[in-house]
Coordinates of C-alpha atoms in Angstrom, one line a residue:
M1 CA 50.8 8.5 5.6
P2 CA 51.3 10.9 8.6
K3 CA 48.5 11.2 11.1
E4 CA 46.3 14.3 10.8
P5 CA 46.8 16.7 13.7
S6 CA 43.9 17.1 16.1
C7 CA 41.9 20.4 16.3
C8 CA 43.5 21.0 19.8
Q9 CA 46.9 20.8 18.3
A10 CA 46.1 23.1 15.4
V11 CA 44.7 25.8 17.8
L12 CA 47.6 25.5 20.2
L13 CA 49.9 25.8 17.2
M14 CA 48.4 29.1 16.2
K15 CA 48.6 30.5 19.7
S16 CA 52.2 29.3 20.2
S17 CA 53.3 31.0 17.0
F18 CA 52.6 34.3 18.7
D19 CA 53.9 33.5 22.2
V20 CA 56.4 30.7 22.3
H21 CA 58.0 31.9 25.5
G22 CA 55.0 32.7 27.6
P23 CA 53.2 30.6 30.2
A24 CA 50.8 29.2 27.7
A25 CA 53.7 27.8 25.6
K26 CA 55.1 26.1 28.7
H27 CA 51.8 24.7 29.6
Q28 CA 51.4 23.3 26.1
A29 CA 54.8 21.7 26.1
A30 CA 54.0 20.2 29.5
R31 CA 50.9 18.6 28.1
G32 CA 52.6 17.4 24.9
C33 CA 50.4 19.4 22.6
Y34 CA 53.1 21.7 21.3
M35 CA 53.4 21.5 17.4
N36 CA 56.7 22.0 15.8
E37 CA 57.5 22.8 12.2
D38 CA 57.6 19.2 11.1
V39 CA 54.0 18.6 12.3
I40 CA 52.9 21.8 10.5
I41 CA 54.3 20.6 7.2
A42 CA 52.8 17.2 7.6
W43 CA 49.4 18.7 8.4
L44 CA 49.5 20.9 5.2
L45 CA 50.7 18.0 3.1
Y46 CA 47.8 15.8 4.3
R47 CA 45.3 18.5 3.4
S48 CA 46.8 19.0 -0.1
T49 CA 46.6 15.2 -0.6
I50 CA 42.9 15.2 0.2
W51 CA 42.2 18.1 -2.2
T52 CA 44.2 16.5 -4.9
A53 CA 42.3 13.3 -4.6
L54 CA 38.9 15.1 -4.6
L55 CA 39.8 17.0 -7.8
A56 CA 41.6 14.2 -9.7
A57 CA 38.6 11.8 -9.1
L58 CA 36.5 14.1 -11.3
A59 CA 38.3 12.8 -14.5
P60 CA 37.1 9.2 -14.4
A61 CA 33.7 10.3 -13.1
A62 CA 33.2 12.7 -16.1
I63 CA 34.2 10.0 -18.6
A64 CA 31.8 7.6 -17.0
N65 CA 29.0 10.1 -17.1
F66 CA 29.6 10.7 -20.8
K67 CA 29.3 6.9 -21.3
R68 CA 26.0 6.8 -19.3
R69 CA 27.6 5.0 -16.4
P70 CA 27.0 5.8 -12.7
M71 CA 29.2 8.7 -11.7
M72 CA 29.5 8.1 -8.0
G73 CA 31.1 4.7 -8.2
W74 CA 33.8 5.9 -10.7
Y75 CA 34.4 9.0 -8.5
L76 CA 35.1 6.9 -5.4
Y77 CA 37.3 4.6 -7.6
G78 CA 39.4 7.6 -8.7
F79 CA 39.5 9.1 -5.2
A80 CA 40.7 5.8 -3.7
C81 CA 43.4 5.4 -6.3
T82 CA 44.7 9.0 -5.8
L83 CA 44.8 8.5 -2.0
V84 CA 47.0 5.4 -2.4
A85 CA 49.4 7.2 -4.8
W86 CA 48.4 10.1 -7.0
P87 CA 49.8 8.6 -10.3
L88 CA 47.2 5.8 -9.9
I89 CA 44.5 8.2 -11.1
T90 CA 45.7 7.3 -14.6
L91 CA 44.6 3.7 -13.9
A92 CA 41.0 4.8 -13.1
T93 CA 40.9 7.2 -16.1
I94 CA 42.2 4.6 -18.6
H95 CA 39.7 2.1 -17.2
A96 CA 36.9 4.5 -17.7
L97 CA 38.0 5.2 -21.3
L98 CA 38.0 1.4 -22.0
V99 CA 34.5 0.8 -20.7
R100 CA 31.8 0.6 -23.4
P101 CA 29.0 3.1 -23.4
R102 CA 25.8 1.8 -21.9
T103 CA 23.1 1.6 -24.6
A104 CA 19.5 2.3 -23.8
S105 CA 17.1 -0.5 -23.9
P106 CA 14.3 -0.6 -26.6
E107 CA 11.8 0.4 -23.9
A108 CA 13.9 3.3 -22.8
R109 CA 14.3 4.5 -26.4
Q110 CA 10.6 4.2 -27.0
R111 CA 9.9 6.3 -23.9
Q112 CA 12.4 8.9 -25.0
R113 CA 10.9 9.0 -28.5
R114 CA 7.4 9.5 -27.1
A115 CA 8.6 12.2 -24.7
D116 CA 10.3 14.0 -27.6
A117 CA 7.1 13.9 -29.6
L118 CA 5.0 15.3 -26.8
A119 CA 7.6 18.0 -26.2
L120 CA 7.3 18.9 -29.9
L121 CA 3.5 19.4 -29.6
A122 CA 4.1 21.6 -26.6
Q123 CA 6.2 24.1 -28.5
S124 CA 4.3 27.3 -29.2
S125 CA 5.8 27.6 -32.7
V126 CA 4.3 24.2 -33.8
R127 CA 0.7 24.3 -35.0
S128 CA -1.3 21.2 -34.1
Y129 CA -5.0 20.3 -34.5
P130 CA -7.0 17.7 -32.4
S131 CA -8.4 14.7 -34.2
W132 CA -9.1 11.0 -33.5
I133 CA -8.9 7.6 -35.2
A134 CA -12.2 6.9 -36.9
E135 CA -13.5 3.3 -37.4
L136 CA -11.2 2.0 -34.7
K137 CA -13.7 -0.7 -33.6
R138 CA -13.6 -2.4 -37.0
K139 CA -10.9 -4.9 -37.9
S140 CA -8.1 -3.8 -40.3
P141 CA -8.1 -5.0 -43.9
E142 CA -5.5 -7.6 -42.7
G143 CA -7.8 -8.8 -40.0
V144 CA -6.0 -7.2 -37.1
D145 CA -8.0 -6.2 -34.0
R146 CA -7.3 -2.5 -34.0
R147 CA -8.4 -1.8 -30.5
R148 CA -6.3 -4.6 -29.1
Y149 CA -3.3 -3.6 -31.2
V150 CA -3.5 0.0 -30.0
Y151 CA -3.7 -1.2 -26.4
E152 CA -0.6 -3.3 -26.7
K153 CA 1.6 -1.2 -29.0
I154 CA 0.6 2.5 -28.8
G155 CA 0.7 5.1 -26.0
P156 CA 0.7 8.8 -25.7
G157 CA 3.5 10.4 -27.7
E158 CA 3.6 7.6 -30.3
P159 CA 3.9 8.9 -33.8
I160 CA 1.7 7.3 -36.4
E161 CA 1.7 7.6 -40.2
L162 CA -0.7 9.6 -42.4
V163 CA -1.3 7.7 -45.6
R164 CA -3.3 9.2 -48.5
E165 CA -5.6 6.7 -50.0
P166 CA -6.9 6.9 -53.5
A167 CA -10.1 8.9 -53.9
N168 CA -13.2 6.8 -54.2
E169 CA -17.0 7.4 -54.4
R170 CA -17.3 7.3 -50.6
D171 CA -14.8 10.0 -49.8
D172 CA -12.5 12.1 -52.0
H173 CA -10.3 13.0 -49.0
T174 CA -9.5 9.7 -47.5
V175 CA -6.5 9.6 -45.3
A176 CA -5.6 6.5 -43.2
F177 CA -3.7 6.2 -39.9
C178 CA -1.1 3.5 -40.0
H179 CA 1.5 2.2 -37.5
R180 CA 4.3 -0.1 -38.7
G181 CA 2.2 -1.2 -41.6
I182 CA -1.0 -1.9 -39.6
H183 CA -4.1 0.0 -40.8
L184 CA -5.5 1.6 -37.6
G185 CA -8.4 3.6 -39.1
Y186 CA -9.1 6.9 -40.8
V187 CA -8.9 10.6 -40.3
P188 CA -12.4 11.8 -39.7
K189 CA -14.3 13.3 -42.6
R190 CA -14.6 16.7 -40.9
H191 CA -10.8 17.0 -41.2
W192 CA -10.9 17.0 -44.9
W193 CA -8.1 19.5 -45.2
V194 CA -5.5 16.8 -44.3
A195 CA -5.7 15.2 -47.8
P196 CA -5.1 18.4 -49.8
A197 CA -2.3 19.3 -47.4
I198 CA -0.6 15.9 -48.1
E199 CA -1.0 16.3 -51.8
D200 CA 0.5 19.8 -51.7
G201 CA 3.6 18.4 -50.0
R202 CA 3.0 19.9 -46.6
R203 CA 4.9 18.3 -43.7
L204 CA 2.3 16.7 -41.4
V205 CA 2.9 14.6 -38.4
A206 CA 0.3 12.6 -36.4
I207 CA 1.0 12.0 -32.8
V208 CA -1.1 10.1 -30.3
D209 CA -2.2 12.4 -27.5
K210 CA -4.3 10.1 -25.3
V211 CA -5.6 6.6 -25.4
K212 CA -8.8 5.6 -23.5
I213 CA -8.8 2.0 -22.3
G214 CA -11.8 -0.1 -21.6
G215 CA -12.7 -3.7 -20.9
I216 CA -12.4 -5.9 -17.8
L217 CA -11.4 -9.4 -18.9
R218 CA -10.0 -8.2 -22.2
R219 CA -8.4 -4.8 -22.2
R220 CA -8.7 -2.7 -25.4
A221 CA -8.5 0.8 -26.6
K222 CA -11.9 2.5 -26.7
F223 CA -10.8 5.9 -28.2
V224 CA -7.6 7.4 -29.5
H225 CA -7.0 11.1 -29.4
V226 CA -4.6 12.3 -32.0
R227 CA -3.0 15.7 -32.8
I228 CA -2.0 16.5 -36.4
A229 CA 0.9 18.9 -36.4
V230 CA 1.9 21.1 -39.4
L231 CA 5.7 21.4 -39.3
D232 CA 6.2 23.7 -42.3
A233 CA 5.0 27.3 -42.1
R234 CA 3.2 28.7 -45.2

């Protein structure tokens, strides 16, 4: 690959194009800085090669970004291939196409799901009402320590189920909070409207808003704030 002309040579070239017979031209020729047409063409070709490599490297980088791969590494890969010989950009592009998409870990998917749920609550078009999990301190019917389970499994943004329980003498509007089949507690009695809404077929979603943690030797959830969102408008 031809060597790139220096800044001195480029400036002298521009001046010499206007006055090739003057004293300055003779002085340049004496110093060996005079640039002929061959050097000009080589300089322009070198610049075009750089720009071609910079633009062509975007192809593998864009494919890598689509597959959730780091863009910079693939961009440099394509750039280097194009500098060696521009047809080699096809090698980097095909390589990027053959790479498998990077799948998110279960923890990353969980964080994304919780973030999406909190974003849903933040929308002005969604009506949501504050609540909490009643009887959290008691063990579940299966004998699960609810406070310990919430501490280990549930965080802000976690969706939990609203399960309508059969009416009994104690409460005609009993609705339970459940998570993956674990009974966490009940909707407070003052929020009696939840049971009729479920029976009427309303779309209700319960999302954990905040979890208060307590304990020193054995960490547990002390209180769980929940927001009940109504997704259908009536």
